[in-house]
Tab-separated table of C-alpha atoms in Angstrom:
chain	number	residue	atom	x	y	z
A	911	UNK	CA	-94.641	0.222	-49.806
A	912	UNK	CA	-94.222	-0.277	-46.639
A	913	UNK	CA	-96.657	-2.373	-45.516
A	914	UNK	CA	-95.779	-4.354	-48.863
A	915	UNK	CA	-92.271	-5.125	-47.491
A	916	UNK	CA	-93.617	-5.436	-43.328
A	917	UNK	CA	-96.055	-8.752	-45.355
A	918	UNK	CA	-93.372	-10.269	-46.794
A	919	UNK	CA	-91.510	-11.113	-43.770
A	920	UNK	CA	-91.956	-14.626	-42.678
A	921	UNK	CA	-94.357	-15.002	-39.320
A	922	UNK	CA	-92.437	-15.827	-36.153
A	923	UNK	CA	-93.645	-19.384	-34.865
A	924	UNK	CA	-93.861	-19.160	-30.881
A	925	UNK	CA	-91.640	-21.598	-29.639
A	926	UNK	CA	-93.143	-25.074	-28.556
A	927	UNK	CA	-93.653	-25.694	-24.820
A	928	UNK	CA	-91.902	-28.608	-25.287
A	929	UNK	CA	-89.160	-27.093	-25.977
A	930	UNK	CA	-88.999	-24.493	-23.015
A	931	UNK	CA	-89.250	-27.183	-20.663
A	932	UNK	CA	-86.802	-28.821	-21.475
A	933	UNK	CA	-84.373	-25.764	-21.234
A	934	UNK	CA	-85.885	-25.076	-17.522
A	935	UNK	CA	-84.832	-28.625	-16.921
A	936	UNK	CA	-81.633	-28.514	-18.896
A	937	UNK	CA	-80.829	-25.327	-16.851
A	938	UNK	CA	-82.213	-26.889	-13.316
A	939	UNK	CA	-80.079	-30.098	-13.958
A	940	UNK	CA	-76.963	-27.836	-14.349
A	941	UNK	CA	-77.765	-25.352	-11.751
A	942	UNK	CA	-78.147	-28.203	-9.352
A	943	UNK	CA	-74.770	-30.111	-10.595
A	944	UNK	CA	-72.594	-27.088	-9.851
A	945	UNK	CA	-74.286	-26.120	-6.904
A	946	UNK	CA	-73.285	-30.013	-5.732
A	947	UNK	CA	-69.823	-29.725	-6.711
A	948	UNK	CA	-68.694	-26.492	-5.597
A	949	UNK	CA	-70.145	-27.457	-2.011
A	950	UNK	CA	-68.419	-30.635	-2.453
A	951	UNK	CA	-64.579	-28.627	-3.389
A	952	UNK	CA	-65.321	-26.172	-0.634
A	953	UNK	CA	-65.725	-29.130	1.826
A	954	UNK	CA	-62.761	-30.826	0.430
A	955	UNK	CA	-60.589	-27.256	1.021
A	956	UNK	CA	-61.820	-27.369	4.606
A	957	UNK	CA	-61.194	-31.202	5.487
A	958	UNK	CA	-57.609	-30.090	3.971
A	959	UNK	CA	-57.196	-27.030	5.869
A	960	UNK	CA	-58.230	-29.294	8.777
A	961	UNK	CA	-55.824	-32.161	8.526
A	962	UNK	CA	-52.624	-29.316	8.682
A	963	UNK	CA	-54.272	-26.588	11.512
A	964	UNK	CA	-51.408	-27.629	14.086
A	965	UNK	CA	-49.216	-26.089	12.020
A	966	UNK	CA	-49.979	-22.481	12.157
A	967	UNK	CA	-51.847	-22.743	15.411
A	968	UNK	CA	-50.740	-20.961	18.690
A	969	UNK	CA	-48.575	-23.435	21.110
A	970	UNK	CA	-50.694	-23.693	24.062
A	971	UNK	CA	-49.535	-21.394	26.988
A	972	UNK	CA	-47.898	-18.364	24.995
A	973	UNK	CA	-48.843	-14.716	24.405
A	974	UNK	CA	-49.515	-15.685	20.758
A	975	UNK	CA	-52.214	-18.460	22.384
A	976	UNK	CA	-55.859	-16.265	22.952
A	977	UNK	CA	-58.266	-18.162	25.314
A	978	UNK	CA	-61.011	-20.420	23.740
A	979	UNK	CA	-59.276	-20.935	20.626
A	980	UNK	CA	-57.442	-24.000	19.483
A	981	UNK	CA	-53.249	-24.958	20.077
A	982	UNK	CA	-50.600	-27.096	19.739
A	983	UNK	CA	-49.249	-28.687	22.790
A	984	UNK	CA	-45.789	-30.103	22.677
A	985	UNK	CA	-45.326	-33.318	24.567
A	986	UNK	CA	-42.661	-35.948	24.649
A	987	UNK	CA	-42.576	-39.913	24.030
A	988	UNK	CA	-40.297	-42.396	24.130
A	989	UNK	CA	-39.680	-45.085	21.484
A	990	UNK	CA	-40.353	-48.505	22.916
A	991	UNK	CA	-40.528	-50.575	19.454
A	992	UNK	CA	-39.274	-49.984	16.033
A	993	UNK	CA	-40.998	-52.239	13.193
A	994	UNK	CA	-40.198	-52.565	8.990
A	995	UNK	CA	-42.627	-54.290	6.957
A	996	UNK	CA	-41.698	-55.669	3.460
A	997	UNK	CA	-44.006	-56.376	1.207
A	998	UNK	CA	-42.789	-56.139	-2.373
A	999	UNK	CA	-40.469	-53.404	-3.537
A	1000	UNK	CA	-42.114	-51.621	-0.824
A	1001	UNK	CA	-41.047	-51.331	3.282
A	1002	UNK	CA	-43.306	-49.786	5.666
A	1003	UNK	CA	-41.534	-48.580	8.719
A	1004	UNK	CA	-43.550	-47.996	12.277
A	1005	UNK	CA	-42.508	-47.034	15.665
A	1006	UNK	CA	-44.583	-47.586	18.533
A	1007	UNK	CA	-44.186	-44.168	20.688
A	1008	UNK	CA	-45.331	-43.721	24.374
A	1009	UNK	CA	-46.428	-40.561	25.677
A	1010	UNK	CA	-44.209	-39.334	28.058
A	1011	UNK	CA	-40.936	-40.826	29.162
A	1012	UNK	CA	-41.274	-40.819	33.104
A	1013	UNK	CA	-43.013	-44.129	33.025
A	1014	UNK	CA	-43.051	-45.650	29.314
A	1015	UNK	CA	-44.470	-49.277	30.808
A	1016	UNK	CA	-47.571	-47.230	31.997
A	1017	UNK	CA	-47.896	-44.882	29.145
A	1018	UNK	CA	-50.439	-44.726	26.297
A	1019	UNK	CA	-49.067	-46.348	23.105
A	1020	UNK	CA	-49.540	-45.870	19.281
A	1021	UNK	CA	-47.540	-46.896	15.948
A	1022	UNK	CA	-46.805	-44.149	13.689
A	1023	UNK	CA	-45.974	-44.123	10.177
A	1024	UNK	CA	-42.111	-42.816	8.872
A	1025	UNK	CA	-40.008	-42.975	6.571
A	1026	UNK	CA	-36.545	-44.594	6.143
A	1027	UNK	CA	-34.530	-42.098	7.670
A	1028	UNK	CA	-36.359	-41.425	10.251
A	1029	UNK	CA	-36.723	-44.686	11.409
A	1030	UNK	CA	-32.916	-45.605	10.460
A	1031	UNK	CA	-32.211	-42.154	13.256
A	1032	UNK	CA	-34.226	-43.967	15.946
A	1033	UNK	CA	-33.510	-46.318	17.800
A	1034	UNK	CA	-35.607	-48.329	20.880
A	1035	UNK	CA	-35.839	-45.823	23.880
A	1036	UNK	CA	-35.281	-42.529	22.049
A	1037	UNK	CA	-37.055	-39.208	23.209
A	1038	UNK	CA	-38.902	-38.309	20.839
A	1039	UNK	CA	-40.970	-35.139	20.207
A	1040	UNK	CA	-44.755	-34.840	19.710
A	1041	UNK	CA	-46.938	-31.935	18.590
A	1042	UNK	CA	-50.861	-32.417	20.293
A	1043	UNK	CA	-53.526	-30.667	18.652
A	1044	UNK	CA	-57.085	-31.022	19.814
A	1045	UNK	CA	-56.163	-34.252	21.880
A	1046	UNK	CA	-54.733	-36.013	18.945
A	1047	UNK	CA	-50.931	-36.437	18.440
A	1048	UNK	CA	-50.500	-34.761	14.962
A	1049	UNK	CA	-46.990	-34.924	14.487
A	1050	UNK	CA	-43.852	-36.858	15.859
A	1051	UNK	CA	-40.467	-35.328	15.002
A	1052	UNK	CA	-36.832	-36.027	16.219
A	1053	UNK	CA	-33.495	-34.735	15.338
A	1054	UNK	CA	-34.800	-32.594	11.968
A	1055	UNK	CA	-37.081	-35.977	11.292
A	1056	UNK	CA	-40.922	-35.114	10.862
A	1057	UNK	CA	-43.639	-37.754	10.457
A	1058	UNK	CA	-47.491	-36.252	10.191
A	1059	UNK	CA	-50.158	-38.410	12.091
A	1060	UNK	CA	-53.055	-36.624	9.893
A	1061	UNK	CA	-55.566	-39.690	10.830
A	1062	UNK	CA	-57.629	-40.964	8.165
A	1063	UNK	CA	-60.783	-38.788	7.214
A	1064	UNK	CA	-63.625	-41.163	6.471
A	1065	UNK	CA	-66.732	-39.531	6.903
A	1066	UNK	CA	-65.760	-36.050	5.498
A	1067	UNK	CA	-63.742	-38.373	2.499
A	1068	UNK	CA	-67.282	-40.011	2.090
A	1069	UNK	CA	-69.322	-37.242	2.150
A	1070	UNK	CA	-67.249	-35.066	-0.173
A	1071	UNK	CA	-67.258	-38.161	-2.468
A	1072	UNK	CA	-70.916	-38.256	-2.724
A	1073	UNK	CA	-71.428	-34.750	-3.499
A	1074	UNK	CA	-68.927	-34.976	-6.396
A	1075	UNK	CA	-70.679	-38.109	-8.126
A	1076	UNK	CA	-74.243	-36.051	-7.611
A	1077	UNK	CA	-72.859	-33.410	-9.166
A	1078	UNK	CA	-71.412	-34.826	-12.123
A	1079	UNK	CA	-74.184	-36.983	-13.007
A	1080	UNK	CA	-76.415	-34.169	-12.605
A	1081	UNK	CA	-74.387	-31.415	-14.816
A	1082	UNK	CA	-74.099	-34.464	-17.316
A	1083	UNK	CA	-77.514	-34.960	-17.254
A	1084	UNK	CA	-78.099	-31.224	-17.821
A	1085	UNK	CA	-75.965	-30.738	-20.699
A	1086	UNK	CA	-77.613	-33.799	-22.690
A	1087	UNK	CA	-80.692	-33.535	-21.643
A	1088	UNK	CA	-82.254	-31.911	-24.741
A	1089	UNK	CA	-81.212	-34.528	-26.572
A	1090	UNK	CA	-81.663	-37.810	-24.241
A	1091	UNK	CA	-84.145	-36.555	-22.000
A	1092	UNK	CA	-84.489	-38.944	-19.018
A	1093	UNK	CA	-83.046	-41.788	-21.231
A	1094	UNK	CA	-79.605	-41.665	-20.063
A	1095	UNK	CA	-80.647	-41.282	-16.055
A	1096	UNK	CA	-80.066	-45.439	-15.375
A	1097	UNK	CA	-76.300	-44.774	-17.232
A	1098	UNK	CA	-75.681	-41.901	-14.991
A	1099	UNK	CA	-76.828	-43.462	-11.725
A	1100	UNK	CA	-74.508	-46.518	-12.336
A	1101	UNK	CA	-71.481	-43.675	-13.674
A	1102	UNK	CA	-72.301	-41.729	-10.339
A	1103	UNK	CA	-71.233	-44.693	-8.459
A	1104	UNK	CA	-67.814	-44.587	-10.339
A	1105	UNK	CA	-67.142	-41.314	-9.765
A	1106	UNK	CA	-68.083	-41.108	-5.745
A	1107	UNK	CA	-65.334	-43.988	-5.554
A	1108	UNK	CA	-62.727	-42.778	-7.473
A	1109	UNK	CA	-63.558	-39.576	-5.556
A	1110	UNK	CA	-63.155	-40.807	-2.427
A	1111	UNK	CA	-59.859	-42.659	-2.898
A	1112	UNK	CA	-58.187	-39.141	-4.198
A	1113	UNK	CA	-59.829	-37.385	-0.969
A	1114	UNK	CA	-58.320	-40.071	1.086
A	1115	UNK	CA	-54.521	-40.018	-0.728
A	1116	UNK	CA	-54.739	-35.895	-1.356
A	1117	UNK	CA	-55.768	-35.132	2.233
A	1118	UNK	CA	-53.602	-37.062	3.705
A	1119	UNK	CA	-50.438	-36.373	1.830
A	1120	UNK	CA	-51.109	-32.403	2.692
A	1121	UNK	CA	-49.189	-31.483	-0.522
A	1122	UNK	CA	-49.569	-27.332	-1.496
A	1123	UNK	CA	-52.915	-26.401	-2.259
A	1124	UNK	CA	-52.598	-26.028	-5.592
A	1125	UNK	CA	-51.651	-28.704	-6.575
A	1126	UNK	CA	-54.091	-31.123	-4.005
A	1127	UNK	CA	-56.975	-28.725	-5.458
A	1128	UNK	CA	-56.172	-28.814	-9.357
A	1129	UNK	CA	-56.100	-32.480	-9.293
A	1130	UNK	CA	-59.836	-33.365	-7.762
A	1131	UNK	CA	-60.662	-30.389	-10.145
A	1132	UNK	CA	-59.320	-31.762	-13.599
A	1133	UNK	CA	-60.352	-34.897	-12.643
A	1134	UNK	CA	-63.987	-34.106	-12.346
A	1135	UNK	CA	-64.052	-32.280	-15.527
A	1136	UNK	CA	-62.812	-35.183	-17.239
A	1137	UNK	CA	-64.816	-38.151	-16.239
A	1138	UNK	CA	-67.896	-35.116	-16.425
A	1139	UNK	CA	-66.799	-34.885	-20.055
A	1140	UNK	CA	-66.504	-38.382	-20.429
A	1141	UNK	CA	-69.738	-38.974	-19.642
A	1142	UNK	CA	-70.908	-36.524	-21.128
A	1143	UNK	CA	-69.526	-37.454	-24.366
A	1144	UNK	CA	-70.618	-41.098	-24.011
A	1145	UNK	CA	-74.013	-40.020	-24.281
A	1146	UNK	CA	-74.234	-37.060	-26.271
A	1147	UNK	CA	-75.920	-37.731	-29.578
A	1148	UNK	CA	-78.247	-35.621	-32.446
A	1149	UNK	CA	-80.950	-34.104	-31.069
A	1150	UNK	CA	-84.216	-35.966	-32.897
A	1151	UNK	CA	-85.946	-33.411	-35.912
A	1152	UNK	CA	-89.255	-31.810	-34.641
């Protein structure tokens, strides 16, 4: 009886190698698209961490300050020009500052970015102050009035950028690619080239607008899961029988 019932049980077919290749290459695509991207975030949280150090750090010269490790010097300037750009509905306001006020005709000089009441506080040949961390003047304040100086971060902006388009077109490419195999590779290249620039105008604006964290991470975050969907979803189609 029993071996009656053990014969009527349909055979198990062995899976085709086609198919378990491509789920190693389905799973190698993904694996390698989420190893890209969470490299790429983790830089991004450093270059962001980065941009704001001065704040936290030690001012140079105090018990809080332990040798060999970074500070913030403070320093003074002097307002030598005052500038207001129109363009638009838009003004951008400048003042050129030169470090130290002893000799302002001799002293370095650089134009720094405020806003409206700041610059309407100011006027030509007022101290400022100016917070110096690793060489760099980071931050010019005066009277309550802050301004950041967070420079502009290219290279890291670039790089992070490039990681983020490899590692969307590559988890795209892993979720479809059981049903497009290596079809869809020319449409992701030319997506991946969206993505890195799209990604490296929000590094560039999120960086250097040092909002909270959460919110400068969730919005690089959601907007790689959607244009990964997107694409995604462009290409997704029925898998072909057999």
């Amino acid at each position: 009886m029993n071996a009656r019932i053990r014969d009527t049980k349909p055979p198990t077919r062995p899976r085709p190698p086609g198919a378990v290749a491509r789920a190693l290459t389905q799973g190698l695509f993904l694996l390698a698209g989420l190893a890209a991207t969470v490299l790429g975030f983790g830089w991004f949280v450093d270059a962001n961490d980065a941009a704001s150090a001065y704040r936290n750090a030690p001012i140079c010269g105090t018990a809080e300050h332990a040798p060999g490790t970074d500070c913030a010097q403070r320093a003074s300037g002097r307002v030598t020009a005052r500038h207001a750009a129109t363009s638009g509905d838009s003004t951008v306001y400048t003042l050129t500052v030169a470090r130290g006020t002893a000799v302002p005709d001799e002293a370095p000089r650089r134009s720094y970015t405020v806003d409206s009441a700041f610059y309407n506080a100011t006027t030509t040949g007022a101290d400022v102050d100016l917070t110096v961390f690793r060489g760099r003047v980071a931050e010019v304040s005066y009277q309550g009035h802050r301004a950041q100086n967070a420079g502009t971060p290219w290279l890291i902006s670039l790089e992070i950028a490039l990681l983020a388009a490899l590692g969307s077109a590559l988890t795209a490419h892993g979720l479809t690619w059981s049903r497009t195999g290596a079809q869809a590779t020319p449409f992701y290249a030319a997506m991946a080239v969206f993505v890195a620039a799209m990604a490296l105008f929000g590094c560039l604006t999120l960086i250097s607008s040092q909002l909270p964290l959460a919110a400068t991470l969730a919005v690089p975050v959601l907007g790689w899961l959607l244009m990964t969907a997107s694409i995604t979803t462009i290409t997704w189609r029925p898998r072909p029988a057999g």
